[in-house]
Short mmCIF file of C-alpha atoms in Angstrom, two decimals:
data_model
loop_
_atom_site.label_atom_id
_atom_site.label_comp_id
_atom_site.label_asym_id
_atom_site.label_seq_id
_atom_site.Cartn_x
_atom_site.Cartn_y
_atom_site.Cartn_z
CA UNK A 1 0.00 0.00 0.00
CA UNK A 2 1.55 3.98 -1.00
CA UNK A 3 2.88 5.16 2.23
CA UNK A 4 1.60 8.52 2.24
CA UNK A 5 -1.82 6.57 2.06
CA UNK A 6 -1.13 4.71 4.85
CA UNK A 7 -0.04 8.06 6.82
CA UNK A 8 -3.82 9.86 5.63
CA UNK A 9 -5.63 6.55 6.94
CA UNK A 10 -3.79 5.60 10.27
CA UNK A 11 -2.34 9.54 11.25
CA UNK A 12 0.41 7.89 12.88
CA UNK A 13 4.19 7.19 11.99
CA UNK A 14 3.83 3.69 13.77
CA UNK A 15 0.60 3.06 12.14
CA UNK A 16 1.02 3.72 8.71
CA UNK A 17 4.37 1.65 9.19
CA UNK A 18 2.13 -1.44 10.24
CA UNK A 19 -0.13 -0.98 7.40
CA UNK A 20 2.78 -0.49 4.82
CA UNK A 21 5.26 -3.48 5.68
CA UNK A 22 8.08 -0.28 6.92
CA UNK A 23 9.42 1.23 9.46
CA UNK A 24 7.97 4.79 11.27
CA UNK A 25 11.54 5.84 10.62
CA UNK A 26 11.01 5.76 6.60
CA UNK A 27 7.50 6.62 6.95
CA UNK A 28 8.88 10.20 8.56
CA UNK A 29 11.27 10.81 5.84
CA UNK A 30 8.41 9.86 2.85
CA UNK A 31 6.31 12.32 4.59
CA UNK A 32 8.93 15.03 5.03
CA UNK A 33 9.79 14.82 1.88
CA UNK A 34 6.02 15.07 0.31
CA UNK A 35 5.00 17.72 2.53
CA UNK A 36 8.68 19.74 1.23
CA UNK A 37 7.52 18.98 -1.96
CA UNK A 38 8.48 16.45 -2.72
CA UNK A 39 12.29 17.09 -3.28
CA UNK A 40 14.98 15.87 -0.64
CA UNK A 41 15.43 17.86 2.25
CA UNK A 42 18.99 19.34 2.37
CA UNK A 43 21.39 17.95 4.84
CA UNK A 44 23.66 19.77 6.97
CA UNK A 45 27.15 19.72 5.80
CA UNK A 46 29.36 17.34 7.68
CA UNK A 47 32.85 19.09 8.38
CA UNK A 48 36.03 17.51 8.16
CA UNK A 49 39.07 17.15 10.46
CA UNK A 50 41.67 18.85 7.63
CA UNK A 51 39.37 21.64 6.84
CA UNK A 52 41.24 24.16 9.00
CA UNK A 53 44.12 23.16 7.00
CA UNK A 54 42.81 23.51 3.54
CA UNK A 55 43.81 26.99 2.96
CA UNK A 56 47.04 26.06 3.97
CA UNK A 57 47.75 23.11 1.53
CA UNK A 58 46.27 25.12 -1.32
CA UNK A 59 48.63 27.89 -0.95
CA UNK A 60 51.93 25.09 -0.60
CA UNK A 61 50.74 23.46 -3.20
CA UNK A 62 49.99 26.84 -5.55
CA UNK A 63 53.89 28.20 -4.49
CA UNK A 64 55.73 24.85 -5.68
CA UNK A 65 53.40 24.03 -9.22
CA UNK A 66 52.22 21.09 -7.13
CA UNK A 67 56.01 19.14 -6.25
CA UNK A 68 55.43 18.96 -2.72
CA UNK A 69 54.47 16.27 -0.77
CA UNK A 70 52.27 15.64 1.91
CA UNK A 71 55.06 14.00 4.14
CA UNK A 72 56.81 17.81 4.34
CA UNK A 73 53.99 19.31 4.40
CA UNK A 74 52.65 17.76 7.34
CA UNK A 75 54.60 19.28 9.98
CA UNK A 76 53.15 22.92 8.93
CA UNK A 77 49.96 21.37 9.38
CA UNK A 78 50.29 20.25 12.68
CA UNK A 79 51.50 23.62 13.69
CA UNK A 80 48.58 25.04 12.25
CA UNK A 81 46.35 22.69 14.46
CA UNK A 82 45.50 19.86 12.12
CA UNK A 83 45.19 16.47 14.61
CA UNK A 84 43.72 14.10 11.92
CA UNK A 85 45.58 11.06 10.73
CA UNK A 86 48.77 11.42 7.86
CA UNK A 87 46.43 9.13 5.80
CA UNK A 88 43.50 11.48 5.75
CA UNK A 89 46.04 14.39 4.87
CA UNK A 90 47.45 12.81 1.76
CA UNK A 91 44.04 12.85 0.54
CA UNK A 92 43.67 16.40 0.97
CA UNK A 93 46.90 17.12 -0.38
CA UNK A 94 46.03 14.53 -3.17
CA UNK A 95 43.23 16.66 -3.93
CA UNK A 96 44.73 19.79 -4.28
CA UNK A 97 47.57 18.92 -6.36
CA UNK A 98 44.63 17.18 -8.81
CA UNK A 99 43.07 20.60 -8.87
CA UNK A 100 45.97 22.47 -9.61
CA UNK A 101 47.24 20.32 -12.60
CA UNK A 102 43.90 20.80 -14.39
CA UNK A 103 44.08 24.61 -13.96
CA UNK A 104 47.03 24.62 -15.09
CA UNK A 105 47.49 21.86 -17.88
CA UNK A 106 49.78 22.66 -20.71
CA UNK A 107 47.85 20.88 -23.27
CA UNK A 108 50.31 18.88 -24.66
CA UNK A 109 50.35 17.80 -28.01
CA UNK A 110 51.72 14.51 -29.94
CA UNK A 111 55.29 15.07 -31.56
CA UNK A 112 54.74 15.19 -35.63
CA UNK A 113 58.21 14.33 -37.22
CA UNK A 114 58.50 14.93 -40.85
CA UNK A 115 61.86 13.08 -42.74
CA UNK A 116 65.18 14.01 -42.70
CA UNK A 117 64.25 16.63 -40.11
CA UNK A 118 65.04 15.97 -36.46
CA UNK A 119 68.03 13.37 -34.43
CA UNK A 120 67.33 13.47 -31.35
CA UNK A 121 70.20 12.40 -28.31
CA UNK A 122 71.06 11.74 -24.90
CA UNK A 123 73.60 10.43 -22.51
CA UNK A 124 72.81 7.89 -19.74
CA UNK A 125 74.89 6.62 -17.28
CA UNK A 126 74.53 3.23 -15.44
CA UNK A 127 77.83 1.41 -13.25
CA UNK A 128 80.71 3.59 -14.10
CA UNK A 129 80.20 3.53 -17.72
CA UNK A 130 78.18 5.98 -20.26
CA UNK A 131 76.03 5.35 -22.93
CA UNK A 132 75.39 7.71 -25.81
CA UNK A 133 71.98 7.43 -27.50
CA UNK A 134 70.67 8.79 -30.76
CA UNK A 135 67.00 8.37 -33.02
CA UNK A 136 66.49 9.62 -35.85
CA UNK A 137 62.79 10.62 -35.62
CA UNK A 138 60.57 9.70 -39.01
CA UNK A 139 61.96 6.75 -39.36
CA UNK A 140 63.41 5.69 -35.39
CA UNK A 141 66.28 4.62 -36.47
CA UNK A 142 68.40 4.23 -33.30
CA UNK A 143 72.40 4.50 -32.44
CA UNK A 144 73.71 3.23 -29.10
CA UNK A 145 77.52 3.95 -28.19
CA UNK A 146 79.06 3.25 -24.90
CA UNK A 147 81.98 5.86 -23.57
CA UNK A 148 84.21 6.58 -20.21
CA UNK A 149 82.71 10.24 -20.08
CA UNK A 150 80.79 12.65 -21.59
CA UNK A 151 83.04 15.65 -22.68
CA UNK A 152 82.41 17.67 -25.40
CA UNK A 153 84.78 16.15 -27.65
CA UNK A 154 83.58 12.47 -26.93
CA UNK A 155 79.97 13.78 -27.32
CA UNK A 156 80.53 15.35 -30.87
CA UNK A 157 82.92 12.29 -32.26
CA UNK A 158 79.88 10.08 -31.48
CA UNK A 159 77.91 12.08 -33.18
CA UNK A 160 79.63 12.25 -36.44
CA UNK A 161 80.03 8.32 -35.72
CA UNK A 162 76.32 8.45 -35.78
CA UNK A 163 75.90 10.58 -39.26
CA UNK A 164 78.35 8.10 -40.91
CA UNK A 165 75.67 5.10 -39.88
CA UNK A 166 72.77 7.06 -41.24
CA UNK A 167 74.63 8.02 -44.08
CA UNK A 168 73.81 11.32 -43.86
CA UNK A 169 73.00 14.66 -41.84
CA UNK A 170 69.64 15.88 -40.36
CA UNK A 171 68.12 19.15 -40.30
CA UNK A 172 68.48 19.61 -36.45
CA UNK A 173 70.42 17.81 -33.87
CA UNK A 174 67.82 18.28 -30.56
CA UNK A 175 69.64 17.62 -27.20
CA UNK A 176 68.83 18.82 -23.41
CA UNK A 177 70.99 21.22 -22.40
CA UNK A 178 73.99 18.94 -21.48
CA UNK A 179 76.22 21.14 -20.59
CA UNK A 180 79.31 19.73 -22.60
CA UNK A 181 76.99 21.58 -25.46
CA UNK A 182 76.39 24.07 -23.43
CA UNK A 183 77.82 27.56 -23.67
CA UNK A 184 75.41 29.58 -21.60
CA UNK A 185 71.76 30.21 -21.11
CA UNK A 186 70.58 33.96 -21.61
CA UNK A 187 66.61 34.56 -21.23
CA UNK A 188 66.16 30.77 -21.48
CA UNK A 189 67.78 30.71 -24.74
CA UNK A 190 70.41 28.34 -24.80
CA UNK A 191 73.55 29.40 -26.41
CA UNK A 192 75.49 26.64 -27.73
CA UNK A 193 79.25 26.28 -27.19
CA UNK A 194 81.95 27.36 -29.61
CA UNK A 195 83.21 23.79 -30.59
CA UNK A 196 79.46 22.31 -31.16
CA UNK A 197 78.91 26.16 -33.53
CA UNK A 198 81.94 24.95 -35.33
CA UNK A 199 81.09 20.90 -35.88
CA UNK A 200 76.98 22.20 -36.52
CA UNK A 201 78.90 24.25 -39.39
CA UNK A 202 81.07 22.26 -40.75
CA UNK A 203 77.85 19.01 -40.81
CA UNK A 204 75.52 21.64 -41.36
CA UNK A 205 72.71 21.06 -39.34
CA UNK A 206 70.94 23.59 -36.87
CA UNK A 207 71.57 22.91 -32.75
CA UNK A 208 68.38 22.75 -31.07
CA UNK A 209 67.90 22.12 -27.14
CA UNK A 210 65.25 21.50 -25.11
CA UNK A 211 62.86 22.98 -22.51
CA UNK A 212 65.08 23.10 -18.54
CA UNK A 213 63.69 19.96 -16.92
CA UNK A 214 61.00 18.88 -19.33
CA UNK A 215 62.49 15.46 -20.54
CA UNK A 216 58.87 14.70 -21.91
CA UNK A 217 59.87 17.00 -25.11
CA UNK A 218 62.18 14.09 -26.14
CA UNK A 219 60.81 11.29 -24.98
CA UNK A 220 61.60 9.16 -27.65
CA UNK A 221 65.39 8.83 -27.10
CA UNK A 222 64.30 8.35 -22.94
CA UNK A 223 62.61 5.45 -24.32
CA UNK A 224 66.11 4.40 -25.67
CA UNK A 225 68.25 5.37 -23.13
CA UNK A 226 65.90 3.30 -20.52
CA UNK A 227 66.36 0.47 -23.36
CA UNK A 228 70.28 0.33 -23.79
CA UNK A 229 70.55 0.01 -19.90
CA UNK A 230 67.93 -2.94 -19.27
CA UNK A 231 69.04 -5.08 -22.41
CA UNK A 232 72.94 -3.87 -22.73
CA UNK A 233 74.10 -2.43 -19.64
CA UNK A 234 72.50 -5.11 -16.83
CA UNK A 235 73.05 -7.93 -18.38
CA UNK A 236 76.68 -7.48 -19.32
CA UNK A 237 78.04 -5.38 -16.82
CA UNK A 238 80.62 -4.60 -15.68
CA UNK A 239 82.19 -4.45 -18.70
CA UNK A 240 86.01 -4.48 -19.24
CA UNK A 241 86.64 -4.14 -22.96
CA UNK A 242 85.23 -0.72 -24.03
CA UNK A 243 85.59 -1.80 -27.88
CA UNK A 244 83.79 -5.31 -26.74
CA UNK A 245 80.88 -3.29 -25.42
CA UNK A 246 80.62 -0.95 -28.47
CA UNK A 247 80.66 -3.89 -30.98
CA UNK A 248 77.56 -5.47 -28.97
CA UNK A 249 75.85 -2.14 -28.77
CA UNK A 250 76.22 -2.22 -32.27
CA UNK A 251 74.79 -5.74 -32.82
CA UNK A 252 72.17 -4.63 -30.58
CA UNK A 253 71.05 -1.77 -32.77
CA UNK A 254 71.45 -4.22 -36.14
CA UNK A 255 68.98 -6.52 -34.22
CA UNK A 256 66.38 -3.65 -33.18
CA UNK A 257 66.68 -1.48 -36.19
CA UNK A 258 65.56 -5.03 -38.38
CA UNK A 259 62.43 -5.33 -36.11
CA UNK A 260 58.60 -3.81 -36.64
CA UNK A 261 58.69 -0.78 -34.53
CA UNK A 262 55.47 -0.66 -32.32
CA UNK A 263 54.88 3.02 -32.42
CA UNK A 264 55.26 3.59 -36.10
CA UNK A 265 54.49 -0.52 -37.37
CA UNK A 266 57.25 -0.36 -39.83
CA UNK A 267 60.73 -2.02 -40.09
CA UNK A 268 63.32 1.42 -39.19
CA UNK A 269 65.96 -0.14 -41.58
CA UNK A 270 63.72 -0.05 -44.10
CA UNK A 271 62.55 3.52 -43.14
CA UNK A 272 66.15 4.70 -43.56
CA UNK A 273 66.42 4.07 -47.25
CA UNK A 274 63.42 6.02 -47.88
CA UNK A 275 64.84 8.87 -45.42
CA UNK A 276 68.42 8.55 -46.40
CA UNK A 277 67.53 10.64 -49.20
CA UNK A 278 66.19 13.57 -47.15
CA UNK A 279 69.38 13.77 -45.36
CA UNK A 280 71.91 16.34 -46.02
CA UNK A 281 75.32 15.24 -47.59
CA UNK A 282 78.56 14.05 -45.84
CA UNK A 283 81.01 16.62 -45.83
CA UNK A 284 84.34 15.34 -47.79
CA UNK A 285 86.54 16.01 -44.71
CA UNK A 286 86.19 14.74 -41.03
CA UNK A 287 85.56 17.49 -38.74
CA UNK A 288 88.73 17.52 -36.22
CA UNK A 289 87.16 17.18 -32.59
CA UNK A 290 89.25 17.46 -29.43
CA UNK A 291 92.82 18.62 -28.54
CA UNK A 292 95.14 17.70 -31.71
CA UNK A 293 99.14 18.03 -30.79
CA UNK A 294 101.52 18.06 -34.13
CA UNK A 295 104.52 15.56 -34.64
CA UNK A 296 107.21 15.34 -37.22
CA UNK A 297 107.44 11.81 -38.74
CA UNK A 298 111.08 10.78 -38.51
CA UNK A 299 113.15 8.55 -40.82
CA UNK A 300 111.71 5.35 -39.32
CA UNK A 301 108.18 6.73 -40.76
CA UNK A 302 107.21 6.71 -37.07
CA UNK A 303 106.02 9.59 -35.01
CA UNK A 304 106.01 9.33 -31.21
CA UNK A 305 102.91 10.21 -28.79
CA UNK A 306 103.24 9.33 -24.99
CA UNK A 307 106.65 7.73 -25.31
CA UNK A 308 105.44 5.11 -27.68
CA UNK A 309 105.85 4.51 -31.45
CA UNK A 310 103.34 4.69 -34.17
CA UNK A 311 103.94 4.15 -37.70
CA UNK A 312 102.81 6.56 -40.82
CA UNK A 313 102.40 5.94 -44.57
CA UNK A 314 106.30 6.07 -45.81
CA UNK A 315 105.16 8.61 -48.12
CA UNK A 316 104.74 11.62 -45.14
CA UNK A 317 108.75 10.71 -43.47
CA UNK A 318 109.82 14.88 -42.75
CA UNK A 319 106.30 15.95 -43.03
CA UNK A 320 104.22 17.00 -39.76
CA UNK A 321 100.78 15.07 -38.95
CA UNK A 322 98.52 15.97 -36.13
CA UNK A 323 97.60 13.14 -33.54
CA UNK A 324 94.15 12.99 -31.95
CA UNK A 325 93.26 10.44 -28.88
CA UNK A 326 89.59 9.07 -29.84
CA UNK A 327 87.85 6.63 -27.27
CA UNK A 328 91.34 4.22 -26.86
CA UNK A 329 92.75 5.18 -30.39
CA UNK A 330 95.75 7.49 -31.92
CA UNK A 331 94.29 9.41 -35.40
CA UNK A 332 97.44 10.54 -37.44
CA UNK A 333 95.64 13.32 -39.61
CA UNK A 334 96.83 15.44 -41.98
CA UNK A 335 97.39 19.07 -40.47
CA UNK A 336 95.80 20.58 -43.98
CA UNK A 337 93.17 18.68 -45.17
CA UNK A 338 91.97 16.70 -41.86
CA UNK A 339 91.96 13.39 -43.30
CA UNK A 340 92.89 10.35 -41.38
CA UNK A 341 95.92 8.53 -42.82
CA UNK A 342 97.05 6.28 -39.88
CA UNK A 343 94.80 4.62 -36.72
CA UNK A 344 96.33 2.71 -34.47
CA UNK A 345 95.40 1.13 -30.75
CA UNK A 346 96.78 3.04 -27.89
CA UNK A 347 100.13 1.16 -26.51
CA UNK A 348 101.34 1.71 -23.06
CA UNK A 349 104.84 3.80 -22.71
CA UNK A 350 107.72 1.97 -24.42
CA UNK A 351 105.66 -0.10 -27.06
CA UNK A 352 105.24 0.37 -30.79
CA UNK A 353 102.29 -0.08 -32.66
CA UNK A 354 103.44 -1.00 -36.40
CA UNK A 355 101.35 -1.54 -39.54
CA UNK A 356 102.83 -3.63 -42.31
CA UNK A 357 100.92 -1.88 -45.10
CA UNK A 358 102.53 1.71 -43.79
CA UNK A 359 105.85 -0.40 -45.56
CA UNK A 360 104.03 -1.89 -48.53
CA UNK A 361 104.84 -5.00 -47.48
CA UNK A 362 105.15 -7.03 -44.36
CA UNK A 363 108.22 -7.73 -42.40
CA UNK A 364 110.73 -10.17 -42.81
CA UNK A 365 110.75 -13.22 -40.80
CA UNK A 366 114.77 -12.71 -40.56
CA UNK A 367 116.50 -9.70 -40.77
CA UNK A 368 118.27 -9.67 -44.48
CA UNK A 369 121.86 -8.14 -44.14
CA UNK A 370 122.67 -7.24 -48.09
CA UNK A 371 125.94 -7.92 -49.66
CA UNK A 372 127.75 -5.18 -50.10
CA UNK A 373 131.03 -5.51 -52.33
CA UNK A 374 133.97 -3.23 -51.80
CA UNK A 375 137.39 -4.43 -52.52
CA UNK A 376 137.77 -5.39 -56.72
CA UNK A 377 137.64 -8.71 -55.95
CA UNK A 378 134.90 -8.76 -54.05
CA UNK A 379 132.97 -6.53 -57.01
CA UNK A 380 134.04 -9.22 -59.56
CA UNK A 381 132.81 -12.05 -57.53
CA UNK A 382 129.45 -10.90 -57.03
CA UNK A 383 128.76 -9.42 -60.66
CA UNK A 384 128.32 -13.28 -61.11
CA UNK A 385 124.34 -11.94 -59.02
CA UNK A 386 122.22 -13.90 -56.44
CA UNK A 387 124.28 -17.25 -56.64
CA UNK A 388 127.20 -15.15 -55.72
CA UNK A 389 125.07 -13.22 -52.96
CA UNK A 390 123.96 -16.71 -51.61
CA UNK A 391 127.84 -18.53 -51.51
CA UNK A 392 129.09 -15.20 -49.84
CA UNK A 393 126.30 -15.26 -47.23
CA UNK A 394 126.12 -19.12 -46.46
CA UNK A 395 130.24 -19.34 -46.20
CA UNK A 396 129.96 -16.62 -43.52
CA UNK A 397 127.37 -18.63 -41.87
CA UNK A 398 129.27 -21.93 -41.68
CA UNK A 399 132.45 -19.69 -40.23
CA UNK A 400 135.03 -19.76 -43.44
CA UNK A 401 137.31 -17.11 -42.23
CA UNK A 402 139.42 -17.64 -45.56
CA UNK A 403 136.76 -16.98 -47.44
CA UNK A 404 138.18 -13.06 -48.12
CA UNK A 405 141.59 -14.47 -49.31
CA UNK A 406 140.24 -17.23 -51.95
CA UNK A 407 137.97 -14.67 -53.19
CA UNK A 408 140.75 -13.85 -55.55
CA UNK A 409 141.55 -17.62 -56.01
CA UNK A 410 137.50 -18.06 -57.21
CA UNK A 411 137.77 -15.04 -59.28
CA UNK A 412 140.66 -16.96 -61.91
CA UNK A 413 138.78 -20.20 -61.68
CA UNK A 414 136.03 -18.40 -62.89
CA UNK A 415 138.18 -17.11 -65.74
CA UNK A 416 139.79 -20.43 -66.55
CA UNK A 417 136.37 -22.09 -66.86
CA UNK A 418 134.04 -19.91 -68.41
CA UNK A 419 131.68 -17.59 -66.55
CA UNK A 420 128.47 -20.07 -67.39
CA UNK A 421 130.19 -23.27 -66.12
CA UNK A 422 131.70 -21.47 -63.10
CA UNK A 423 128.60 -20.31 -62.39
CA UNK A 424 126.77 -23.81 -62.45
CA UNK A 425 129.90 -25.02 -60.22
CA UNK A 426 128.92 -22.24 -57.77
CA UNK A 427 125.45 -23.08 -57.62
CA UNK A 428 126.32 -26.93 -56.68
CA UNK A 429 128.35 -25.23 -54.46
CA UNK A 430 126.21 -23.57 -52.50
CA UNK A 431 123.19 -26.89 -52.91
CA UNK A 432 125.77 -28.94 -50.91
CA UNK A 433 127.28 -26.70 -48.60
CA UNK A 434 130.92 -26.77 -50.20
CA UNK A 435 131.99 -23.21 -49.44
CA UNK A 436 135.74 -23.75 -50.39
CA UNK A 437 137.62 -22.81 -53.50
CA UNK A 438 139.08 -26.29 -53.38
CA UNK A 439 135.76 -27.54 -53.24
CA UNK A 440 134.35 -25.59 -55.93
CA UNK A 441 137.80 -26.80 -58.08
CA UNK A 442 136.45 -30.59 -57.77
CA UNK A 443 133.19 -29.48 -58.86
CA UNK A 444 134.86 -28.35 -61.83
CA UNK A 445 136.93 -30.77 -62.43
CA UNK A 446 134.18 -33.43 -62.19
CA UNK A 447 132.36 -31.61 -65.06
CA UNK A 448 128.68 -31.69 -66.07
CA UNK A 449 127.67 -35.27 -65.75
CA UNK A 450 127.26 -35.64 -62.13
CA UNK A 451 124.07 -35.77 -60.82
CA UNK A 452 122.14 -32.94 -59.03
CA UNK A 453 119.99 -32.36 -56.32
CA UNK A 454 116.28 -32.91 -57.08
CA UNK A 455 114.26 -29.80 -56.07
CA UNK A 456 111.34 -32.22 -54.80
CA UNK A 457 111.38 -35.66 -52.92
CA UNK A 458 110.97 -38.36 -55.24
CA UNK A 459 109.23 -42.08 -54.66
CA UNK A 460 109.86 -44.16 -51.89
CA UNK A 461 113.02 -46.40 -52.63
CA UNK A 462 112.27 -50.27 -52.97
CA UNK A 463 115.48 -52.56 -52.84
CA UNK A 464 115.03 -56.26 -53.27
CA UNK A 465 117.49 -57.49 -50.37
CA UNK A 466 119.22 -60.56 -50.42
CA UNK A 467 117.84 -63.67 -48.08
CA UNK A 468 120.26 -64.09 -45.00
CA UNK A 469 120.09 -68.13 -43.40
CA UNK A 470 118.38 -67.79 -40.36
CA UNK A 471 119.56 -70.62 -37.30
CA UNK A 472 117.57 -71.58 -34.72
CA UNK A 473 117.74 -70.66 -31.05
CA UNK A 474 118.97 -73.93 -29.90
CA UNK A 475 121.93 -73.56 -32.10
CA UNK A 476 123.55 -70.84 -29.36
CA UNK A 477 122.86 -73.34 -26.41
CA UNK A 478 126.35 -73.28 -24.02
CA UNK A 479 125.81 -77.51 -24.52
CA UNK A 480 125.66 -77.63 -28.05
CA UNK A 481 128.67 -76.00 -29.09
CA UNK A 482 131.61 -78.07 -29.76
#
């Protein structure tokens, strides 16, 4: 039965309650509410135990753009007379700090790349060791190098590492405002330092830095930075070989570049071609980056750095190069048109770091000591060429200290017999080991008919041998013999 019914018939809270299957309770609030028309009466508001403190927060929160927390902000509170719990603080400060980011929202927008426009880099740092990071933004392909710091010069010869992967240079180069880049900051415009205004100049791209503190403006080399720690850094650390972790950064980025990006649902590899021709050209020098100190390559076609040797091209002995350190490596560049003629490995203090093809060829097992005739007999003896050479050199290696006086002695055998038949006497000579002038004499006298060395091992020799008697053991005994 209605209620309100029930209230007209009965009169009575309690017995319209009876009739209607309720309590008097509800009965009192359906009436109130018909005879208030039948809207809800209003309620009292309830207070709270942090509204005392409200003004407070609000103003904390308003001074600091909402980066305080409830934790220091607490103490003030209780000074001010809050005696609530921390939890039901936090709420209130939770609550404020929601209200003040949606008054004052940026309205961020999504990034919108266009090709051959924008690399974007960072540096990260994780155990010791740092990791330079790099995206090109159409197409995202990405560059990961590890180095021991992050100067200025280390910073820009990774960077024209990175140009020489792409095969090209971008528009703009956008970085934070690292301050190995950094030259100063005037009205919160960056101004970038004289070496990066130099290597932007001679690439020719534009520097571009971020917003202070807003690492959402280039979050897509965060992404990678957060990426080349978890999957390179972690798993491998600590590492020991700097050129070991470079060459497994760089089979990392072969093995991510030649996957479907998730964000863009394309291969970046692939992307790369298409962008590689969007991309401004490589300029015919490399840019020289760092401190560069000038040698003079001596006669050895050496030049010296750190009390070690390094060799140059034999082409530049008496000219002056420029050396250049670069991440565990000595550049040798030419002072006038920067290019690199010589690389070597770093070697400690003392060593020598020597490159056959500096030579044009490579070094002699043995040291060769050339014959060098002076006397007249010694000039007619070796006119007869190498055979000469070799008797001279393997007599003086078997010790013949007469060797100087029959010199003469050769010379008139070789002018009784002929120059051809001395010379095939020498020859045999020298294929035996017969390094006298008596010797040689036989060989001479014995003519042309005796046989020669052969220059390769022939067939195995088989002999027929002749049957020996064979006697039996018993034969020996100490009783049978007689």
């Amino acid at each position: 039965m209605d209620i309100i019914a029930a209230y007209r018939e009965a009169g009575t809270y309690r017995g319209a309650a009876e009739i209607a299957g309720t309590t008097h309770k509800t009965v009192r609030r359906v009436i109130a509410r018909h005879e208030a028309g039948g809207a809800a009466p209003e309620r009292a508001p309830r207070g709270r135990n942090y509204d005392g403190v409200a003004a407070l927060v609000a103003e904390r929160v308003e001074k600091t753009s909402g980066r305080i927390s409830a934790k220091r902000l607490l103490p003030a509170a209780r000074a001010a007379g809050y005696a609530g719990s921390g939890r039901n603080f936090r709420r209130l400060v939770a609550g404020q700090k929601q209200a003040w980011r949606r008054e004052h929202h940026r309205g961020r927008r999504p990034a919108v790349w266009s090709p051959g426009e924008h690399l974007v880099i960072d540096w990260g740092a994780e155990g010791g060791l740092h990791v330079f990071c790099a995206v090109l933004a159409w197409c995202r392909f990405r560059f990961v190098r590890f180095a021991r710091d992050e100067r200025a010069e280390t910073t820009l010869a990774l960077l024209a590492e990175c140009f020489e992967v792409l095969g090209g240079v971008p528009g703009k180069v956008l970085a934070d405002r690292m301050g190995c880049l950094k030259g100063g900051v005037v009205a919160n415009v960056v101004v970038p330092a004289a070496d990066y205004v130099r290597f932007a100049g001679h690439y020719g791209f534009r520097p571009d830095f971020c917003e202070a503190a807003d690492p959402e403006s280039k979050g897509i080399v965060e992404n990678l930075v957060g990426d080349a720690k978890s999957d390179l850094i972690v798993p491998q650390a600590p590492f020991g070989d700097l050129a070991a972790a470079n060459a497994a950064a760089a089979a990392w980025c072969a093995e991510v570049n030649g996957a479907v990006h998730s964000e863009i649902c394309a291969v970046p590899a692939e992307r790369l071609v298409i962008e590689r021709e969007l991309l401004g050209p490589l300029p015919s020098l490399r840019a020289s980056i760092g401190r560069q100190v000038t040698r003079k390559v001596d006669r050895l076609s050496c030049v010296r750095f750190a009390s070690a040797r390094y060799s140059v091209p034999v082409r530049l002995i008496g000219q002056s190069v420029g050396l250049r350190t670069d991440d565990g490596r000595l550049l040798v560049i030419m002072t006038g048109t920067g290019q690199v003629v010589a690389e070597h490995v770093l070697v400690a203090p003392g060593g020598a770091s020597v490159r056959d093809e500096h030579y044009g060829s490579p070094r002699p097992a043995t040291p060769r000591r050339a014959v060098r005739p002076r006397t007249a007999a010694e000039r007619e003896f070796c006119a007869l060429g190498p055979t000469a050479e070799a008797f001279i050199t393997g007599a003086a290696a078997a010790g013949h200290t007469r060797l100087g006086p029959e010199l003469a002695e050769l010379n008139t055998l070789r002018a009784a017999h002929g120059e051809q038949a001395f010379a095939a006497a020498l020859d045999r000579a020298v294929a035996f080991s017969r390094w006298r002038a008596a010797d040689v004499r036989s060989i001479l006298g014995a003519g042309a008919g005796v046989p020669g060395p052969k220059a390769e091992p022939g067939d195995a020799l088989v002999l027929d041998l002749p049957v020996v008697p064979v006697r039996p053991l018993a034969d020996y005994a100490i009783g049978g013999l007689s």
